[in-house]
Amino acid sequence: MTHEPLPQITSQGRWIRFALVALPAGTIILGALSFVLYFHNKERDKERTYAHATALRREINAADLERHAAVIRDANSKPDEERRAIIASYAASTLSPENMGYDVFTDDWKEGDTARSNVTARLPGTKRPADVVLVVAAYGTDGTDASLASLLTVAQAMTGEPRIKTLHFAAIDASSGALDRLISAIRGKNSRVMQIIPLDKTSRLFAVEWSKQPGSGVVMPAHPTHDADAVSAATELKRLITEAADRL
């Protein structure tokens, strides 16, 4: 009985067999490597962001408080529509990644013919990022210069310094639905507002209504009444925010 000679594997066949074995393994290795590189780069970008924000941090001081207040006072002298636009734009620009290192979110809407905006700067928490402490100053009415100036100054003093809970610094329009709109937006990101720290009469009224819901809390800080008190009031505000955001 004769045997047929076994077919010889050509060089082309060897390459095909090698490809069938090596390519799937290579795809798995490349996929795993891409996964590792993605998270490595993500962590590196995060470190750069915090380093940048930390470099922008500045201690609470009277000059910053007065500078912010002067801009807001000047805007408050403008017609209603114009002053709202100026203050919202100023808050967003001041809190921005370039100036304070925050992620800034702006929510624009209209009530009738009036354009309105909420401006929020977010500092993610370390251990309880879904729990939010919300620091709020309303704008668009007379007499809001001290409260918003205090918010901006304290935000810069805390930038790049994450707490246990997530912090939101928000300049909200002085309209009845602004706070509810902001809280709904936070809930839409699978987060919950644990406490609100309102800095002016208007936002306090909004916060008191909100606090009637179960599980809600409001911390009422002292409101700066004149320049001599502004630095100490802002320093106390920073302490209250830190205490609320670090409470387990």
mmCIF file of C-alpha atoms in Angstrom:
data_model
loop_
_atom_site.group_PDB
_atom_site.id
_atom_site.type_symbol
_atom_site.label_atom_id
_atom_site.label_comp_id
_atom_site.label_asym_id
_atom_site.label_seq_id
_atom_site.Cartn_x
_atom_site.Cartn_y
_atom_site.Cartn_z
ATOM 1 C CA MET A 1 0.000 0.000 0.000
ATOM 2 C CA THR A 2 1.390 3.330 -0.987
ATOM 3 C CA HIS A 3 0.999 6.539 0.989
ATOM 4 C CA GLU A 4 0.326 9.870 -0.554
ATOM 5 C CA PRO A 5 3.010 12.355 0.452
ATOM 6 C CA LEU A 6 1.779 14.888 3.041
ATOM 7 C CA PRO A 7 1.167 18.298 1.549
ATOM 8 C CA GLN A 8 3.931 20.757 2.303
ATOM 9 C CA ILE A 9 2.994 23.954 4.076
ATOM 10 C CA THR A 10 3.930 26.842 1.884
ATOM 11 C CA SER A 11 5.364 30.066 3.246
ATOM 12 C CA GLN A 12 2.018 31.710 2.478
ATOM 13 C CA GLY A 13 0.240 29.059 4.534
ATOM 14 C CA ARG A 14 2.604 29.582 7.440
ATOM 15 C CA TRP A 15 1.796 33.272 7.442
ATOM 16 C CA ILE A 16 -1.916 32.553 7.376
ATOM 17 C CA ARG A 17 -1.611 30.109 10.280
ATOM 18 C CA PHE A 18 0.546 32.573 12.203
ATOM 19 C CA ALA A 19 -2.003 35.312 11.599
ATOM 20 C CA LEU A 20 -4.893 33.144 12.801
ATOM 21 C CA VAL A 21 -3.078 32.494 16.074
ATOM 22 C CA ALA A 22 -1.209 35.740 16.612
ATOM 23 C CA LEU A 23 -3.719 38.358 15.537
ATOM 24 C CA PRO A 24 -6.441 37.510 18.096
ATOM 25 C CA ALA A 25 -3.808 37.393 20.841
ATOM 26 C CA GLY A 26 -2.389 40.682 19.605
ATOM 27 C CA THR A 27 -5.837 42.229 19.568
ATOM 28 C CA ILE A 28 -6.387 41.183 23.179
ATOM 29 C CA ILE A 29 -2.985 42.529 24.216
ATOM 30 C CA LEU A 30 -3.532 45.817 22.383
ATOM 31 C CA GLY A 31 -6.987 46.141 23.888
ATOM 32 C CA ALA A 32 -5.636 45.599 27.384
ATOM 33 C CA LEU A 33 -2.781 48.010 26.731
ATOM 34 C CA SER A 34 -5.197 50.668 25.443
ATOM 35 C CA PHE A 35 -7.311 50.197 28.573
ATOM 36 C CA VAL A 36 -4.265 50.687 30.821
ATOM 37 C CA LEU A 37 -3.076 53.723 28.840
ATOM 38 C CA TYR A 38 -6.551 55.286 28.956
ATOM 39 C CA PHE A 39 -6.697 55.190 32.745
ATOM 40 C CA HIS A 40 -3.058 56.205 33.066
ATOM 41 C CA ASN A 41 -3.668 59.277 30.905
ATOM 42 C CA LYS A 42 -6.919 60.000 32.742
ATOM 43 C CA GLU A 43 -5.125 59.985 36.093
ATOM 44 C CA ARG A 44 -2.302 62.093 34.676
ATOM 45 C CA ASP A 45 -4.788 64.656 33.307
ATOM 46 C CA LYS A 46 -6.544 64.693 36.670
ATOM 47 C CA GLU A 47 -3.255 65.348 38.456
ATOM 48 C CA ARG A 48 -2.448 68.139 36.023
ATOM 49 C CA THR A 49 -5.897 69.690 36.570
ATOM 50 C CA TYR A 50 -5.495 69.698 40.355
ATOM 51 C CA ALA A 51 -1.926 70.996 40.097
ATOM 52 C CA HIS A 52 -3.142 73.819 37.850
ATOM 53 C CA ALA A 53 -6.025 74.660 40.187
ATOM 54 C CA THR A 54 -3.736 74.581 43.226
ATOM 55 C CA ALA A 55 -1.430 77.085 41.529
ATOM 56 C CA LEU A 56 -4.422 79.407 41.085
ATOM 57 C CA ARG A 57 -5.509 79.168 44.731
ATOM 58 C CA ARG A 58 -5.363 82.418 46.687
ATOM 59 C CA GLU A 59 -6.068 83.165 50.316
ATOM 60 C CA ILE A 60 -9.128 85.241 51.159
ATOM 61 C CA ASN A 61 -8.246 88.931 51.040
ATOM 62 C CA ALA A 62 -9.981 92.301 51.044
ATOM 63 C CA ALA A 63 -8.659 93.304 47.607
ATOM 64 C CA ASP A 64 -10.299 90.359 45.837
ATOM 65 C CA LEU A 65 -13.554 90.839 47.720
ATOM 66 C CA GLU A 66 -13.702 94.511 46.764
ATOM 67 C CA ARG A 67 -12.656 93.857 43.148
ATOM 68 C CA HIS A 68 -15.484 91.349 42.628
ATOM 69 C CA ALA A 69 -17.968 93.554 44.484
ATOM 70 C CA ALA A 70 -17.050 96.591 42.367
ATOM 71 C CA VAL A 71 -17.706 94.708 39.109
ATOM 72 C CA ILE A 72 -21.072 93.482 40.403
ATOM 73 C CA ARG A 73 -22.065 96.925 41.730
ATOM 74 C CA ASP A 74 -21.302 98.438 38.345
ATOM 75 C CA ALA A 75 -23.349 95.723 36.591
ATOM 76 C CA ASN A 76 -26.243 96.315 38.997
ATOM 77 C CA SER A 77 -26.462 99.902 37.734
ATOM 78 C CA LYS A 78 -27.334 98.645 34.236
ATOM 79 C CA PRO A 79 -30.823 97.853 32.909
ATOM 80 C CA ASP A 80 -32.205 94.512 34.117
ATOM 81 C CA GLU A 81 -31.455 92.376 31.054
ATOM 82 C CA GLU A 82 -27.946 93.773 30.680
ATOM 83 C CA ARG A 83 -26.954 93.378 34.317
ATOM 84 C CA ARG A 84 -28.054 89.754 34.382
ATOM 85 C CA ALA A 85 -25.977 88.997 31.300
ATOM 86 C CA ILE A 86 -22.909 90.850 32.636
ATOM 87 C CA ILE A 87 -22.970 89.166 36.057
ATOM 88 C CA ALA A 88 -23.556 85.667 34.679
ATOM 89 C CA SER A 89 -20.717 86.124 32.194
ATOM 90 C CA TYR A 90 -18.418 87.517 34.899
ATOM 91 C CA ALA A 91 -19.134 84.617 37.265
ATOM 92 C CA ALA A 92 -18.527 82.018 34.532
ATOM 93 C CA SER A 93 -15.294 83.680 33.421
ATOM 94 C CA THR A 94 -13.982 84.152 36.967
ATOM 95 C CA LEU A 95 -14.643 80.538 37.984
ATOM 96 C CA SER A 96 -13.363 79.113 34.681
ATOM 97 C CA PRO A 97 -10.510 76.578 34.342
ATOM 98 C CA GLU A 98 -8.171 79.371 33.188
ATOM 99 C CA ASN A 99 -8.849 81.673 36.162
ATOM 100 C CA MET A 100 -9.738 79.349 39.060
ATOM 101 C CA GLY A 101 -9.366 75.823 37.703
ATOM 102 C CA TYR A 102 -13.020 74.782 38.037
ATOM 103 C CA ASP A 103 -15.253 72.863 35.672
ATOM 104 C CA VAL A 104 -17.979 75.429 34.977
ATOM 105 C CA PHE A 105 -21.519 74.650 33.805
ATOM 106 C CA THR A 106 -23.935 77.301 32.542
ATOM 107 C CA ASP A 107 -27.671 76.679 32.266
ATOM 108 C CA ASP A 108 -29.483 79.245 30.117
ATOM 109 C CA TRP A 109 -33.252 79.562 29.760
ATOM 110 C CA LYS A 110 -35.967 82.155 29.218
ATOM 111 C CA GLU A 111 -38.938 83.215 31.296
ATOM 112 C CA GLY A 112 -41.124 85.132 28.876
ATOM 113 C CA ASP A 113 -38.766 87.581 27.203
ATOM 114 C CA THR A 114 -36.226 87.536 30.056
ATOM 115 C CA ALA A 115 -32.999 85.573 29.543
ATOM 116 C CA ARG A 116 -31.774 83.845 32.694
ATOM 117 C CA SER A 117 -28.688 81.801 33.609
ATOM 118 C CA ASN A 118 -27.370 79.646 36.425
ATOM 119 C CA VAL A 119 -23.574 79.381 36.618
ATOM 120 C CA THR A 120 -22.063 76.495 38.599
ATOM 121 C CA ALA A 121 -18.462 75.575 39.422
ATOM 122 C CA ARG A 122 -17.912 71.965 40.501
ATOM 123 C CA LEU A 123 -15.194 70.462 42.697
ATOM 124 C CA PRO A 124 -15.654 66.638 42.771
ATOM 125 C CA GLY A 125 -15.581 64.927 46.166
ATOM 126 C CA THR A 126 -13.106 62.193 47.065
ATOM 127 C CA LYS A 127 -15.125 59.663 49.098
ATOM 128 C CA ARG A 128 -18.753 60.699 48.570
ATOM 129 C CA PRO A 129 -18.809 62.371 45.139
ATOM 130 C CA ALA A 130 -22.562 61.827 44.676
ATOM 131 C CA ASP A 131 -23.312 63.909 47.791
ATOM 132 C CA VAL A 132 -23.310 67.634 47.037
ATOM 133 C CA VAL A 133 -22.857 70.686 49.247
ATOM 134 C CA LEU A 134 -24.277 73.624 47.296
ATOM 135 C CA VAL A 135 -23.056 77.163 47.998
ATOM 136 C CA VAL A 136 -25.457 79.654 46.403
ATOM 137 C CA ALA A 137 -25.567 83.385 45.733
ATOM 138 C CA ALA A 138 -28.460 84.897 43.795
ATOM 139 C CA TYR A 139 -27.821 87.740 41.370
ATOM 140 C CA GLY A 140 -29.980 90.104 39.342
ATOM 141 C CA THR A 141 -31.265 92.248 42.184
ATOM 142 C CA ASP A 142 -29.748 95.231 43.988
ATOM 143 C CA GLY A 143 -27.532 94.529 46.977
ATOM 144 C CA THR A 144 -26.113 91.210 45.750
ATOM 145 C CA ASP A 145 -22.543 92.482 45.351
ATOM 146 C CA ALA A 146 -21.241 91.324 48.776
ATOM 147 C CA SER A 147 -22.700 87.811 48.651
ATOM 148 C CA LEU A 148 -21.516 86.967 45.133
ATOM 149 C CA ALA A 149 -18.119 88.578 45.784
ATOM 150 C CA SER A 150 -17.799 86.395 48.875
ATOM 151 C CA LEU A 151 -18.726 83.266 46.891
ATOM 152 C CA LEU A 152 -16.125 83.990 44.196
ATOM 153 C CA THR A 153 -13.391 84.798 46.716
ATOM 154 C CA VAL A 154 -14.022 81.701 48.829
ATOM 155 C CA ALA A 155 -14.194 79.539 45.694
ATOM 156 C CA GLN A 156 -10.701 80.691 44.754
ATOM 157 C CA ALA A 157 -9.446 79.993 48.264
ATOM 158 C CA MET A 158 -10.711 76.386 47.964
ATOM 159 C CA THR A 159 -9.839 75.564 44.356
ATOM 160 C CA GLY A 160 -7.810 72.403 43.775
ATOM 161 C CA GLU A 161 -8.561 71.253 47.330
ATOM 162 C CA PRO A 162 -11.151 68.446 47.032
ATOM 163 C CA ARG A 163 -13.261 67.559 50.071
ATOM 164 C CA ILE A 164 -15.081 64.338 51.011
ATOM 165 C CA LYS A 165 -18.300 65.510 49.313
ATOM 166 C CA THR A 166 -18.644 67.339 46.019
ATOM 167 C CA LEU A 167 -18.796 71.132 46.201
ATOM 168 C CA HIS A 168 -20.857 73.288 43.874
ATOM 169 C CA PHE A 169 -20.414 77.058 43.911
ATOM 170 C CA ALA A 170 -23.427 78.530 42.112
ATOM 171 C CA ALA A 171 -24.414 82.016 40.989
ATOM 172 C CA ILE A 172 -28.127 81.638 40.340
ATOM 173 C CA ASP A 173 -30.641 83.987 38.770
ATOM 174 C CA ALA A 174 -32.890 85.693 41.307
ATOM 175 C CA SER A 175 -36.026 84.055 39.923
ATOM 176 C CA SER A 176 -38.339 81.709 41.774
ATOM 177 C CA GLY A 177 -37.535 78.606 39.720
ATOM 178 C CA ALA A 178 -33.745 79.024 39.521
ATOM 179 C CA LEU A 179 -32.807 76.933 42.559
ATOM 180 C CA ASP A 180 -35.223 74.118 41.680
ATOM 181 C CA ARG A 181 -33.786 74.094 38.175
ATOM 182 C CA LEU A 182 -30.241 73.844 39.535
ATOM 183 C CA ILE A 183 -31.112 71.037 41.951
ATOM 184 C CA SER A 184 -32.888 69.127 39.167
ATOM 185 C CA ALA A 185 -29.748 69.415 37.020
ATOM 186 C CA ILE A 186 -27.626 68.018 39.861
ATOM 187 C CA ARG A 187 -30.053 65.145 40.380
ATOM 188 C CA GLY A 188 -29.887 64.458 36.656
ATOM 189 C CA LYS A 189 -26.203 63.627 37.133
ATOM 190 C CA ASN A 190 -27.107 60.947 39.709
ATOM 191 C CA SER A 191 -26.137 63.207 42.602
ATOM 192 C CA ARG A 192 -28.103 64.573 45.529
ATOM 193 C CA VAL A 193 -27.931 67.909 47.310
ATOM 194 C CA MET A 194 -27.249 67.241 50.987
ATOM 195 C CA GLN A 195 -26.938 70.842 52.161
ATOM 196 C CA ILE A 196 -27.379 74.311 50.783
ATOM 197 C CA ILE A 197 -25.371 77.266 52.069
ATOM 198 C CA PRO A 198 -27.222 80.408 50.841
ATOM 199 C CA LEU A 199 -25.331 83.701 50.964
ATOM 200 C CA ASP A 200 -28.023 86.347 50.476
ATOM 201 C CA LYS A 201 -31.642 87.110 51.304
ATOM 202 C CA THR A 202 -33.045 85.839 47.994
ATOM 203 C CA SER A 203 -31.184 82.527 47.960
ATOM 204 C CA ARG A 204 -32.057 82.026 51.641
ATOM 205 C CA LEU A 205 -35.760 82.269 50.824
ATOM 206 C CA PHE A 206 -35.303 79.698 48.033
ATOM 207 C CA ALA A 207 -33.271 77.408 50.314
ATOM 208 C CA VAL A 208 -35.799 77.534 53.160
ATOM 209 C CA GLU A 209 -38.527 76.347 50.795
ATOM 210 C CA TRP A 210 -36.270 73.560 49.544
ATOM 211 C CA SER A 211 -35.312 72.513 53.081
ATOM 212 C CA LYS A 212 -38.922 71.513 53.828
ATOM 213 C CA GLN A 213 -38.243 68.328 51.860
ATOM 214 C CA PRO A 214 -37.146 65.260 53.893
ATOM 215 C CA GLY A 215 -33.399 64.804 54.205
ATOM 216 C CA SER A 216 -32.619 68.389 53.227
ATOM 217 C CA GLY A 217 -30.427 70.768 55.186
ATOM 218 C CA VAL A 218 -29.561 74.450 55.125
ATOM 219 C CA VAL A 219 -26.620 76.168 56.798
ATOM 220 C CA MET A 220 -27.117 79.913 57.264
ATOM 221 C CA PRO A 221 -23.789 81.783 57.365
ATOM 222 C CA ALA A 222 -23.343 85.323 58.602
ATOM 223 C CA HIS A 223 -23.846 87.825 55.794
ATOM 224 C CA PRO A 224 -21.097 90.458 55.371
ATOM 225 C CA THR A 225 -22.568 93.875 56.170
ATOM 226 C CA HIS A 226 -19.646 96.175 55.296
ATOM 227 C CA ASP A 227 -16.066 96.012 54.082
ATOM 228 C CA ALA A 228 -14.542 95.769 57.553
ATOM 229 C CA ASP A 229 -16.444 92.518 58.154
ATOM 230 C CA ALA A 230 -16.062 91.022 54.673
ATOM 231 C CA VAL A 231 -12.783 89.147 55.170
ATOM 232 C CA SER A 232 -13.770 87.626 58.512
ATOM 233 C CA ALA A 233 -17.221 86.720 57.140
ATOM 234 C CA ALA A 234 -15.659 85.053 54.074
ATOM 235 C CA THR A 235 -13.168 83.207 56.278
ATOM 236 C CA GLU A 236 -16.040 81.929 58.430
ATOM 237 C CA LEU A 237 -17.915 80.938 55.287
ATOM 238 C CA LYS A 238 -14.950 78.868 54.125
ATOM 239 C CA ARG A 239 -14.899 77.116 57.502
ATOM 240 C CA LEU A 240 -18.628 76.306 57.270
ATOM 241 C CA ILE A 241 -18.268 74.959 53.721
ATOM 242 C CA THR A 242 -15.273 72.816 54.669
ATOM 243 C CA GLU A 243 -17.083 71.416 57.709
ATOM 244 C CA ALA A 244 -20.202 70.560 55.675
ATOM 245 C CA ALA A 245 -18.214 69.017 52.804
ATOM 246 C CA ASP A 246 -16.024 66.894 55.084
ATOM 247 C CA ARG A 247 -18.815 65.578 57.303
ATOM 248 C CA LEU A 248 -19.219 61.808 56.864
#
